[in-house]
XYZ file of C-alpha atoms in Angstrom:
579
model
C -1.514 -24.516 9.919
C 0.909 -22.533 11.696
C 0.039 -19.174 13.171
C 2.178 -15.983 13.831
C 0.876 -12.945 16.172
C 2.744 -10.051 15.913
C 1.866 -7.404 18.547
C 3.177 -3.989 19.592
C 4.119 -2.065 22.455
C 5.060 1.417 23.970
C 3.583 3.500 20.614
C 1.299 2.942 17.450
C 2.933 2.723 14.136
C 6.087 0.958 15.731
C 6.119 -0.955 12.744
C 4.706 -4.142 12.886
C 3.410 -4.064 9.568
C 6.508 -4.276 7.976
C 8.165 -6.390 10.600
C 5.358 -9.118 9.927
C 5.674 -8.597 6.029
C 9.159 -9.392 6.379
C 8.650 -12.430 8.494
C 5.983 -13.500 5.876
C 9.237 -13.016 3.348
C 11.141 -14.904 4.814
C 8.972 -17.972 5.243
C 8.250 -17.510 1.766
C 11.679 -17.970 0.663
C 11.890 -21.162 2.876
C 9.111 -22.919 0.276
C 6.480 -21.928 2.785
C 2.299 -20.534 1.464
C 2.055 -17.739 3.270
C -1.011 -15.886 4.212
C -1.708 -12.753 6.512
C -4.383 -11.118 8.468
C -4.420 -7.292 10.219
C -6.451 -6.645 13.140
C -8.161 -3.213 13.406
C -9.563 -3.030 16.616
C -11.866 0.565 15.464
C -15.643 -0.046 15.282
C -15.541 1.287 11.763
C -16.934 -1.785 9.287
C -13.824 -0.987 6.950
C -11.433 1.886 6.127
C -13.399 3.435 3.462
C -15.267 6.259 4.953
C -11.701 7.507 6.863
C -9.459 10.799 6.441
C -6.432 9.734 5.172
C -4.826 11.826 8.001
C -6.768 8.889 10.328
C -4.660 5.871 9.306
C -3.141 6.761 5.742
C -4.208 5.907 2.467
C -7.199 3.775 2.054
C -5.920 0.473 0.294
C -8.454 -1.465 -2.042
C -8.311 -4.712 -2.872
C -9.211 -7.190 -6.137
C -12.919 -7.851 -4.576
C -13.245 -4.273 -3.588
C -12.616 -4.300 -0.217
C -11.584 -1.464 1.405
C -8.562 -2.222 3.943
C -5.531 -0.586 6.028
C -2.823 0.018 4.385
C -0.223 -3.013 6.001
C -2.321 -5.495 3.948
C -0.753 -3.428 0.746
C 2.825 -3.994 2.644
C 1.305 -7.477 2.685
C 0.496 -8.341 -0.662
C 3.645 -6.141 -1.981
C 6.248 -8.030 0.496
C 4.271 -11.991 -0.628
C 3.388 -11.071 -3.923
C -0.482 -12.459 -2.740
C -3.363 -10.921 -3.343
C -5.784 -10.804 -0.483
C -9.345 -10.302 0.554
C -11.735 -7.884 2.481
C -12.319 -10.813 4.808
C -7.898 -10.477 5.968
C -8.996 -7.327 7.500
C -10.418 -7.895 10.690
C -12.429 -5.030 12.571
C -14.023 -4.566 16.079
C -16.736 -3.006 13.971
C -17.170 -6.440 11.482
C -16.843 -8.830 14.523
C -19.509 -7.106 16.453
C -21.934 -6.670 13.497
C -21.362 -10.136 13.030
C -22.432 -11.306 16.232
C -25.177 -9.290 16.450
C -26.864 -10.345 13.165
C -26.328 -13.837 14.320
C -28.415 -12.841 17.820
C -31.097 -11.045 15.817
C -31.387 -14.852 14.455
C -31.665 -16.535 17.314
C -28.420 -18.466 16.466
C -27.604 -18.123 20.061
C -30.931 -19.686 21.236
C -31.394 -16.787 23.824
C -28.524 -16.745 25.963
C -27.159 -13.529 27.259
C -24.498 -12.741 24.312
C -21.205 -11.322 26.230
C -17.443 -10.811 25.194
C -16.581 -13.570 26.578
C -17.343 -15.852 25.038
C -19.819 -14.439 22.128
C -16.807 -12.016 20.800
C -13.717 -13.856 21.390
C -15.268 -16.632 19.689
C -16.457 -15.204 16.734
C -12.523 -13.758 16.324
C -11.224 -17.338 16.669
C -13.524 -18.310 13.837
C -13.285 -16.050 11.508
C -9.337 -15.914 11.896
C -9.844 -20.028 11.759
C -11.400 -19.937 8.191
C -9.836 -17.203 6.408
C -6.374 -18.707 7.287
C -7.156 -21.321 5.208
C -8.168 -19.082 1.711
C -6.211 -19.667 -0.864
C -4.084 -16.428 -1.772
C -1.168 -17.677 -3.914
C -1.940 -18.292 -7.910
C -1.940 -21.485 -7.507
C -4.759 -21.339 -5.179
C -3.193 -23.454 -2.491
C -4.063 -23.541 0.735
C -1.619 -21.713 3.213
C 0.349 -23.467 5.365
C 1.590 -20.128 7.714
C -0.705 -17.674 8.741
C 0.715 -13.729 9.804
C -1.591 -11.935 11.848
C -1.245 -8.436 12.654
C -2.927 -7.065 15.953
C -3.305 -3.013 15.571
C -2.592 -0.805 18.335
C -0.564 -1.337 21.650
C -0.802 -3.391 24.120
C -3.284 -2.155 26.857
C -5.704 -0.458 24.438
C -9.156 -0.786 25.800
C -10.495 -1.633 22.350
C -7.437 -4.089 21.396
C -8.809 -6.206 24.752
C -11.224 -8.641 22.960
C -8.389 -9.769 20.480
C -6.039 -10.202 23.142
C -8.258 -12.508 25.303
C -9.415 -14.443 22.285
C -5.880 -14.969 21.216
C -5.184 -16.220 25.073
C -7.523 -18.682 24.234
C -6.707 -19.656 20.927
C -2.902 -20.632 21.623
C -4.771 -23.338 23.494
C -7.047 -24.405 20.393
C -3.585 -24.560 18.165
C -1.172 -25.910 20.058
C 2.188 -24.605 21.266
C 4.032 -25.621 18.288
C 1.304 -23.938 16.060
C 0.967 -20.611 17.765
C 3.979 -17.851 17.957
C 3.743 -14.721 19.235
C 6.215 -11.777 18.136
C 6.373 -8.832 20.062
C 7.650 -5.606 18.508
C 8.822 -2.876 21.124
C 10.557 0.449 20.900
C 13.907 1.213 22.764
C 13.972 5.067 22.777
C 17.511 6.588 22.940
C 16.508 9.847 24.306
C 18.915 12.544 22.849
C 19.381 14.345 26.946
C 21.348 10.999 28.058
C 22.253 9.023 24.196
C 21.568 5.566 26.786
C 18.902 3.802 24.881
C 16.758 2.830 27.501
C 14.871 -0.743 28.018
C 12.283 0.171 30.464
C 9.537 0.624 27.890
C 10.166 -2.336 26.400
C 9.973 -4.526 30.068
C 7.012 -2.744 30.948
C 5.002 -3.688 27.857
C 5.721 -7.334 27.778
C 5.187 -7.218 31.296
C 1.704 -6.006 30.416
C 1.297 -8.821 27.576
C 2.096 -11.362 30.113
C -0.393 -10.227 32.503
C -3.320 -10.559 29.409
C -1.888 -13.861 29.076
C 0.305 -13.986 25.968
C 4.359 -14.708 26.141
C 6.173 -13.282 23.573
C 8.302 -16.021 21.966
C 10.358 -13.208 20.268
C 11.073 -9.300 20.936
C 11.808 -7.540 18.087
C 13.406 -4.227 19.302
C 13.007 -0.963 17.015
C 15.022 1.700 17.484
C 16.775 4.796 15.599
C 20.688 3.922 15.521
C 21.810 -0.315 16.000
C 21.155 -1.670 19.710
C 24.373 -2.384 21.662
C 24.926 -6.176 23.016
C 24.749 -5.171 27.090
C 20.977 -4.209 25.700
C 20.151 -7.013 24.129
C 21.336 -8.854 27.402
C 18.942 -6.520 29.913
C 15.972 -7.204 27.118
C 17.224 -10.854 27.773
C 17.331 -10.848 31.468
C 14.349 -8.525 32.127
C 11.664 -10.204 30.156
C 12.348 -13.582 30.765
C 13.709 -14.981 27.016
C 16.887 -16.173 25.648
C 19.107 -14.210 23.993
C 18.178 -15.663 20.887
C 14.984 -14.483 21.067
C 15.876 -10.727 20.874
C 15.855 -9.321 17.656
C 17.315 -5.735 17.049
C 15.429 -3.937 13.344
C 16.852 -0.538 13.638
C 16.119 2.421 11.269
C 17.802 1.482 7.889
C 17.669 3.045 4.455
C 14.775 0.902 2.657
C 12.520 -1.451 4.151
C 13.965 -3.886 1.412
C 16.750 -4.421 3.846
C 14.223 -5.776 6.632
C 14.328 -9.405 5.899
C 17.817 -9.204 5.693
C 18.431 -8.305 8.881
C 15.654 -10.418 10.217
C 17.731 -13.550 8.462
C 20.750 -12.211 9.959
C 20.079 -12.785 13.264
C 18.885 -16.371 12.970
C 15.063 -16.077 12.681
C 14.438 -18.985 10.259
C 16.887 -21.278 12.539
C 14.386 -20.222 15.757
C 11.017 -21.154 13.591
C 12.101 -24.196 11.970
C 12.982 -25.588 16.193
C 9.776 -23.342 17.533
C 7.370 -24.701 14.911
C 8.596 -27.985 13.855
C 8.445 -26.363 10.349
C 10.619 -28.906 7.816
C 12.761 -26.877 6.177
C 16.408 -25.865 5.483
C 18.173 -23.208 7.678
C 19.028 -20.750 4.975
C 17.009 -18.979 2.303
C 16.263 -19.682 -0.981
C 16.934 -17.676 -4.421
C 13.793 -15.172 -3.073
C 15.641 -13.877 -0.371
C 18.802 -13.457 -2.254
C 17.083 -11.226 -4.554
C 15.799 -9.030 -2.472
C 19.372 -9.439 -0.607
C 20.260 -7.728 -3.992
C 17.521 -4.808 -4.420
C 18.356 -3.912 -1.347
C 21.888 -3.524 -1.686
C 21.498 -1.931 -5.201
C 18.895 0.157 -4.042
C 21.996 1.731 -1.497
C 23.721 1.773 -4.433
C 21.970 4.342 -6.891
C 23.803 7.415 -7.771
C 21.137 9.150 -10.726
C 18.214 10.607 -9.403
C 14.409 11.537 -10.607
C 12.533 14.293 -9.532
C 8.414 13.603 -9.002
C 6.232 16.156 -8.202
C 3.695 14.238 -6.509
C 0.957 16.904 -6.286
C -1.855 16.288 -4.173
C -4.433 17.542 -0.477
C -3.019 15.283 1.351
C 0.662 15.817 1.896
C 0.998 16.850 5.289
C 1.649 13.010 6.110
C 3.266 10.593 3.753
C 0.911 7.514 4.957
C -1.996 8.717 2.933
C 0.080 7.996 -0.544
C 2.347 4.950 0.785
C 1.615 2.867 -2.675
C 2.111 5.832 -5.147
C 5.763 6.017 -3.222
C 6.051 2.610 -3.444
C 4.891 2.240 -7.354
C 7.084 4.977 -7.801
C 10.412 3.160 -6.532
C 9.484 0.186 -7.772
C 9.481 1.738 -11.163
C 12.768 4.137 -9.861
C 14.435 0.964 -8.939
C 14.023 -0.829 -12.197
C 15.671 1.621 -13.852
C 18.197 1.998 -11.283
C 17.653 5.474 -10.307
C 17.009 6.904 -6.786
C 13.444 8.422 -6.729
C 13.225 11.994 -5.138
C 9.710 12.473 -3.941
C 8.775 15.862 -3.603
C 5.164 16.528 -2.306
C 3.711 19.457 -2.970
C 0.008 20.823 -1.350
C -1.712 21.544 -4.323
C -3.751 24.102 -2.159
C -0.181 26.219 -2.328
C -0.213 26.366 -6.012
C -3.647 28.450 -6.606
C -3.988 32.055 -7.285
C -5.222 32.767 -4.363
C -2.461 31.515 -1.846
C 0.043 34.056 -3.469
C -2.261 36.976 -2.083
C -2.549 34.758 1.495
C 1.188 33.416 1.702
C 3.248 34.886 -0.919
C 6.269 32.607 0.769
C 4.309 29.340 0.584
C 3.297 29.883 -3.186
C 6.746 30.599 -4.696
C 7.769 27.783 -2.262
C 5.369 25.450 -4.025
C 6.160 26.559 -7.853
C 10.189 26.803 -7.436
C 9.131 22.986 -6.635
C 6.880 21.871 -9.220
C 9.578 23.735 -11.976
C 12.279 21.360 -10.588
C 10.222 18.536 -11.448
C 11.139 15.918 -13.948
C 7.750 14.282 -13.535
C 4.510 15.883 -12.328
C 1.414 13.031 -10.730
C -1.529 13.909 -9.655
C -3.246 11.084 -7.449
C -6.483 10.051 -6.405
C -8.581 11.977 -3.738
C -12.057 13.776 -2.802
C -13.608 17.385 -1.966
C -13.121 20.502 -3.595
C -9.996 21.742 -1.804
C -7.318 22.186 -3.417
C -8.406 20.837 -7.185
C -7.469 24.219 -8.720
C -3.962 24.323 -7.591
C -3.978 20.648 -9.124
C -5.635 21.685 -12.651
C -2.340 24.471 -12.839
C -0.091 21.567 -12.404
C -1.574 19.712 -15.226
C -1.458 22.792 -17.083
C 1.780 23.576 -16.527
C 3.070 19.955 -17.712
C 0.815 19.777 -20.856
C 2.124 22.758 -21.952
C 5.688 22.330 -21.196
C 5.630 18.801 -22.355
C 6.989 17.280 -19.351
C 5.484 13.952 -18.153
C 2.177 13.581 -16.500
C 0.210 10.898 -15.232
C -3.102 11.246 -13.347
C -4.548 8.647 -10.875
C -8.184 8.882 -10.592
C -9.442 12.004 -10.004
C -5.954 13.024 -11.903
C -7.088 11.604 -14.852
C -10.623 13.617 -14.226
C -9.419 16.958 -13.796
C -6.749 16.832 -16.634
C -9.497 15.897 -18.642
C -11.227 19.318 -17.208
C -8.026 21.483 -17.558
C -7.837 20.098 -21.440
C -11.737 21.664 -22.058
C -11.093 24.836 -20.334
C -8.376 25.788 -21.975
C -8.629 23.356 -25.509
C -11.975 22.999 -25.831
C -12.799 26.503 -24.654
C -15.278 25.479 -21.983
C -14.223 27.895 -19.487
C -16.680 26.863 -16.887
C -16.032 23.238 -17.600
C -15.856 21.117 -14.303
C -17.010 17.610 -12.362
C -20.118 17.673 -10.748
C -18.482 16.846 -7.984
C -17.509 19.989 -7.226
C -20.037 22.174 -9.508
C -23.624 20.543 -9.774
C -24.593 23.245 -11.717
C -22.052 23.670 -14.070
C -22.920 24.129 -17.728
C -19.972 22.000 -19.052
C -20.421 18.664 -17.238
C -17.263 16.968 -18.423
C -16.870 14.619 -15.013
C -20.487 13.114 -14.195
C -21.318 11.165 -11.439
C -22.778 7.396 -11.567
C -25.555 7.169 -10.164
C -25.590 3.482 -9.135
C -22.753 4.518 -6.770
C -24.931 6.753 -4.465
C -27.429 4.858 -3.156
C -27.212 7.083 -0.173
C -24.734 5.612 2.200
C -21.165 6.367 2.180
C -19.504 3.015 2.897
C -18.691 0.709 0.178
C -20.859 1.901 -2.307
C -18.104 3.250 -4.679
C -17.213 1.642 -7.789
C -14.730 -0.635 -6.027
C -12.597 -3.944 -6.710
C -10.937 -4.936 -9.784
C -12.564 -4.274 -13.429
C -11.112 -5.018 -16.864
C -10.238 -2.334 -19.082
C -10.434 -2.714 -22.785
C -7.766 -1.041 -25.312
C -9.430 0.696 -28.259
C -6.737 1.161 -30.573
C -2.792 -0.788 -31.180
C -1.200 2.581 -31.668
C -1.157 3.707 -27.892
C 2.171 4.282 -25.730
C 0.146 2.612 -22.365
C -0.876 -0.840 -24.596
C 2.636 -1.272 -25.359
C 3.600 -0.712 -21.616
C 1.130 -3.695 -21.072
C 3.141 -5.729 -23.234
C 0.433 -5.023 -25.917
C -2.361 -7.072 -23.898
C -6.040 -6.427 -25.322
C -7.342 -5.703 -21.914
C -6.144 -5.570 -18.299
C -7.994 -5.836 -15.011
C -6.779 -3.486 -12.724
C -8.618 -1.977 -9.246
C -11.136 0.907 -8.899
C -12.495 3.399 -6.572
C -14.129 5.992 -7.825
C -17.924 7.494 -7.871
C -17.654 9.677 -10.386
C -16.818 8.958 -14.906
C -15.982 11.058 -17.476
C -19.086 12.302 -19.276
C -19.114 10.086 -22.610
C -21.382 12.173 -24.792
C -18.434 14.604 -25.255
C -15.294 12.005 -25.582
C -15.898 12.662 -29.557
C -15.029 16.406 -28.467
C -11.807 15.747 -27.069
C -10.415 13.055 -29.375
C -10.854 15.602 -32.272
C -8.761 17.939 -30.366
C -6.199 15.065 -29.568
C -6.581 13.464 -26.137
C -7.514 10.133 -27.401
C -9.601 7.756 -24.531
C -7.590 4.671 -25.481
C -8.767 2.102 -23.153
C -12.420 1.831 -21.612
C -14.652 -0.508 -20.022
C -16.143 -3.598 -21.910
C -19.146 -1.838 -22.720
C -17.286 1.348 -24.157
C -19.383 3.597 -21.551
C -17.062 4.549 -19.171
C -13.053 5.896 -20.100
C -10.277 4.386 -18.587
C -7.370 5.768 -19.688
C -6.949 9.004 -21.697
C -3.292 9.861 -23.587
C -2.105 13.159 -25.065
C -1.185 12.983 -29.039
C 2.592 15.035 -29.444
C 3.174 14.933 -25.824
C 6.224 12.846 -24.206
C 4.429 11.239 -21.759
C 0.827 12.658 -20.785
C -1.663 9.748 -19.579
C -4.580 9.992 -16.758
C -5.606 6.449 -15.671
C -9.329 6.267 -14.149
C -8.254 3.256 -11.676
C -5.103 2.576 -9.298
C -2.609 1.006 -10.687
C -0.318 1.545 -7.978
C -2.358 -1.047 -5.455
C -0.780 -4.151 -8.042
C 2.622 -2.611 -8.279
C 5.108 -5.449 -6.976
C 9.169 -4.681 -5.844
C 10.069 -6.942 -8.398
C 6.788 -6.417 -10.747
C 6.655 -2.386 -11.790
C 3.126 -1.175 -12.604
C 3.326 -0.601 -15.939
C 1.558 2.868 -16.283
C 4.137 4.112 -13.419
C 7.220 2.441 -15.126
C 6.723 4.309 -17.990
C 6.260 7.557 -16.565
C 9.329 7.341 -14.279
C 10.949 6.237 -17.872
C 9.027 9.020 -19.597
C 10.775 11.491 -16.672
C 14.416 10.277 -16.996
C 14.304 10.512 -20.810
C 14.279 6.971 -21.800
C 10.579 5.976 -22.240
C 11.411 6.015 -26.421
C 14.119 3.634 -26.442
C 12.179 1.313 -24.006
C 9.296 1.247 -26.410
C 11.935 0.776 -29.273
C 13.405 -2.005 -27.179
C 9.940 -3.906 -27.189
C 9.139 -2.499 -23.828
C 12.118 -4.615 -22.243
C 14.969 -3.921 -19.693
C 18.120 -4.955 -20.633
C 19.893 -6.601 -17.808
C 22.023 -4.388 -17.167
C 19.209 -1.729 -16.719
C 16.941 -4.029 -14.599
C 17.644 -4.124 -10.657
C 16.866 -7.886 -10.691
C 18.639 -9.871 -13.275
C 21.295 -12.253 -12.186
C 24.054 -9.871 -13.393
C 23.161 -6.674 -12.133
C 25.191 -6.124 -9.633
C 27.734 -3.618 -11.418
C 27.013 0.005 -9.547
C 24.248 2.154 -11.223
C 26.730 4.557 -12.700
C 27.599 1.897 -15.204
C 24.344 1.476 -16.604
C-alpha cells in the first residue's frame, strides 16, 4: 500500500480537495486502485448536524454516512463509492478512544495524545485503506488522504504528529507528502509573492513532515524565476514544484498535473511499476476538458433555493447539472436565486431585490428546487414551482422540492388552501408532507432516513423509467425525515400528478411526474450525490434535455446520445456548434 498526504498552507479551502482528486485521477489512469480518505479535524462526529454556510453542502453516502463534501469530489473524480468510515473526525477519533477507556482496553494507564490519539489515527487510517471501493471489490493499492485545515491549526496537531510517526511505520517509499500552498499576487505590486508559501513549509518541517512536492495555487500561471525561489527556499528540486493556477473547469486539473511530470516523479518516488504516460482515462478527460472550453449554446437553470449566498452548499447539484450540460454539449448557466426574494412579502421590504429575483427566474429555461430544512424561505420556493407548472417550463424538485411541489399542486389543484408539511405547520388541517416518526428518536445526528434505498417504478408509461433505461427499480441515496402523506396520493393521481416510483413496500413516494407537462418531476432522494463526469444522473440529464428542448427526441431515440451529441465518444471532437 502506498500512501499520499496532501496538506495545505497559508488559507483554508486552497484546494486540496481537488488537487488530491486529481492526483487520485491520475493514478487511476496509470492501472492503479485508488482509494481516499479526508481528515476533519472538528470535534463534530460527522457533518450532518452543520449549516451549510459551515463547510458547504452536506454529502451522503451509499451506507448513509454523512461526510464533507471533497469525498463527493472523490468519488466523482475515481468513479468509487466510499464509506462513512473515509471521513475521519477529531470528534470520531476521540469518541473512539474514549469508549475503548470506559472498557478498560487500556488496562488503566493514563490515556494521552500521544500516544492514545495518534495511535488510534494510524489505525483507523491503516484499515480503511485497505476497503475495497472499486466494483470489483479489490483491495486498493494507493491510498489519498486529505488533511483539513492549514498547517499550524491547533486542532489539525494530533494528525500531524501521528502522520510524523506513521511515515516511519510505512516506509519512505510508501509515504508521500504533497503540500498545496498559495502564491498571492497582490494587485498593489502584480509580483506574486513566495513568502507565504516558505513560511508554511517551514512550519510543516518543524512538525516533522517534508513535503516531497509543492503544489503552488495561484490566480494567473506562475512565472519560472518563481518556481526557482519556491525551489531554492524550501529546500526541493525543481521538479518538485508544481504550478495549478485558476483555470476554467476543474476537468482541466489532471491535465496540468500530467503536464508537468507528476506520474514520472511517483513511479521513481514510490517504486510504483508503471508506464510514464496515461492511459485512455486520462485522454478522455483530456477531451471533456477541452470540449467543455469549447461550448458555444447555453442553458439557463434557475437553481432556486435558502442557501445561495455561497455556492459550496449545492456543489453536486452544479456538478449533476454540468455533467448533464456537458453531455449535451451545452454550457450550463447557473443562476441562483434566494427563494426568500421571491415571496410577497420582500416586494413591500426590498422592492429592488424582488424584481431582481423574478426578471431572473423568467429568464430561466429550467427552474430546480433542491433539498434543504426550516421554514425560511419555502414560500418564495412554492411560487417558483407555481410559476413553472403553469407555464410548462421544466421542473425538477430534490427532496424537499419534490415535497413542496407536491404542496403547491393541493393548494392550488386540489383546493387545500391551507395545505402544508408538518414541518413547518404541525397544526395544519391538510397534512400533505408528514413526518416519520422512526426518524426522530430525539437526537439530531444521523437519525434521518439516510444511505441508499431502492425505489420501485409503478407503471412502464413514465418519462423518469425510460431515463433509467427502463430499469424496474433503482437504488439511489436519501436524506430526508419527513414523506409524503400516502392516504391522499389517490387525491392527486386523479388530478394528474401520478407517484410513479415508491419504496418496495408502496408506503412511501419517490418520485412524482406531472401528466401534459414537458418536463415536471420531484424526486424524494438525491440523485445528484451518484452523478459521474462521464455518467449523467439520469433524472438531471433529462431535465437539462427537457430545458434545451430536446428531452422528446431523446426519448424517441431510446434514451441514447448520438455520438455526435455525447461529450465522450471517440469522435466528438468537432466544436459544439456542429452538433
Amino acid at each position: 500500500m502506498k500512501y499520499i498526504l496532501v496538506t495545505g498552507g497559508v488559507i483554508s479551502g486552497v484546494g486540496k480537495g481537488i488537487i488530491a482528486s486529481s492526483i487520485g485521477t491520475i493514478l487511476k489512469s496509470c492501472g492503479l486502485r485508488v482509494t481516499a480518505i479526508k481528515i476533519d479535524p472538528y470535534i463534530n462526529i460527522d457533518a450532518g448536524t452543520f449549516s451549510p454556510y459551515e463547510h458547504g453542502e452536506v454529502f451522503v453516502l451509499n451506507d448513509g454516512g454523512e461526510v464533507d463534501l471533497d469525498l463527493g469530489n472523490y468519488e466523482r473524480f475515481l468513479d468509487i463509492n466510499l464509506y462513512k468510515d473515509n471521513n475521519i473526525t477529531t470528534g470520531k477519533i476521540y469518541q473512539q478512544v474514549i469508549n475503548r477507556e470506559r472498557r478498560g482496553d487500556y488496562l488503566g494507564k493514563t490515556v494521552q495524545v500521544v500516544p492514545h490519539i495518534t495511535d488510534a489515527i494510524q489505525e483507523w487510517v491503516l484499515n480503511q485503506a485497505k476497503v475495497p471501493v472499486d466494483s470489483d471489490q479489490k483491495e486498493p493499492q494507493i491510498c489519498v488522504i486529505e488533511l483539513g485545515g492549514t498547517i499550524g491549526d491547533i486542532e489539525g496537531m494530533p494528525f500531524i504528529e501521528a502522520f510524523r510517526q506513521f511515515q516511519f511505520k510505512a516506509k519512505r517509499e510508501n509515504f508521500c507528502n504533497i503540500h498545496v500552498s498559495l502564491v498571492p499576487q497582490p494587485s498593489a505590486t502584480g509580483e506574486q509573492k513566495t513568502k507565504p508559501t516558505q513560511n508554511s513549509v517551514r512550519a510543516l518541517r518543524g512538525l516533522g513532515l517534508s513535503p516531497d512536492l509543492i503544489v503552488c495555487r495561484s490566480a494567473k500561471p506562475i512565472e519560472m524565476a518563481v518556481k526557482q525561489k519556491i525551489s531554492m527556499f524550501c529546500h526541493v528540486e525543481p521538479e518538485q514544484v508544481i504550478f495549478v493556477h485558476d483555470v476554467s473547469s476543474t476537468y482541466r486539473v489532471p491535465i496540468l498535473l500530467q503536464e508537468q511530470g507528476i506520474i514520472k516523479y511517483f513511479k521513481q518516488r514510490l517504486s510504483i511499476p508503471i508506464d510514464d504516460q496515461p492511459s485512455t482515462l486520462l485522454f478522455k478527460w483530456k477531451r471533456m476538458a477541452d470540449r467543455y472550453e469549447r461550448l458555444l449554446k447555453t442553458c439557463s437553470i434557475a437553481l432556486v433555493g435558502k442557501y445561495t449566498k455561497l455556492s459550496d452548499c449545492y456543489t453536486s447539484v452544479f456538478k449533476a447539472l454540468e455533467h448533464s450540460a456537458l453531455a449535451i454539449n451545452h454550457k450550463l448557466n447557473l443562476m441562483y436565486i434566494d427563494s426568500a426574494d421571491l415571496e410577497p412579502s420582500m416586494k413591500a421590504e426590498d422592492p429592488v431585490k424582488y424584481h431582481k429575483a423574478w426578471e431572473e427566474l423568467c429568464k430561466a429555461e429550467g427552474i430546480l428546487v433542491p433539498g434543504g430544512f426550516g421554514l425560511r424561505g419555502t414560500e418564495g420556493k412554492i411560487q417558483a414551482i407555481t410559476w413553472a407548472r403553469e407555464r410548462k417550463i421544466p421542473f425538477l424538485g430534490i427532496c424537499l422540492g419534490m415535497q413542496l411541489a407536491v404542496v403547491e399542486f393541493a393548494r392550488n389543484i386540489l383546493k387545500m388552501t391551507d395545505a402544508n408539511s408538518t414541518e413547518f405547520d404541525p397544526n395544519t388541517n391538510n397534512p400533505v408532507v408528514i413526518d416519520m416518526p422512526e426518524h426522530h428518536p430525539g437526537d439530531m445526528g444521523g437519525t434521518m432516513r439516510l444511505g441508499r434505498r431502492k425505489t420501485v417504478f409503478k407503471t412502464s408509461d413514465s418519462v423518469i423509467k425510460k431515463l433509467y433505461d427502463n430499469y424496474e427499480f433503482v437504488e439511489e441515496r436519501h436524506r430526508h425525515r419527513y414523506e409524503v402523506n400516502p392516504e391522499l396520493v389517490h387525491q392527486f393521481e386523479e388530478k394528474g400528478l401520478k407517484f410513479v416510483g415508491q419504496d418496495n413496500e408502496g408506503q412511501r413516494m419517490e418520485i412524482i411526474e406531472l401528466e401534459g407537462h414537458p418536463y415536471f418531476v420531484g424526486v424524494q432522494f438525491h440523485p445528484e450525490f451518484c452523478s459521474r463526469p462521464m455518467k449523467p444522473s439520469p433524472p438531471y440529464l433529462g431535465f437539462m434535455l427537457a430545458a434545451s428542448g430536446k428531452l422528446n427526441s431523446y426519448v424517441q431515440n431510446g434514451c441514447k446520445l448520438s455520438p455526435r451529441k455525447n461529450s465522450y465518444s471517440e469522435h466528438s471532437d468537432e466544436s459544439s456548434s456542429d452538433s
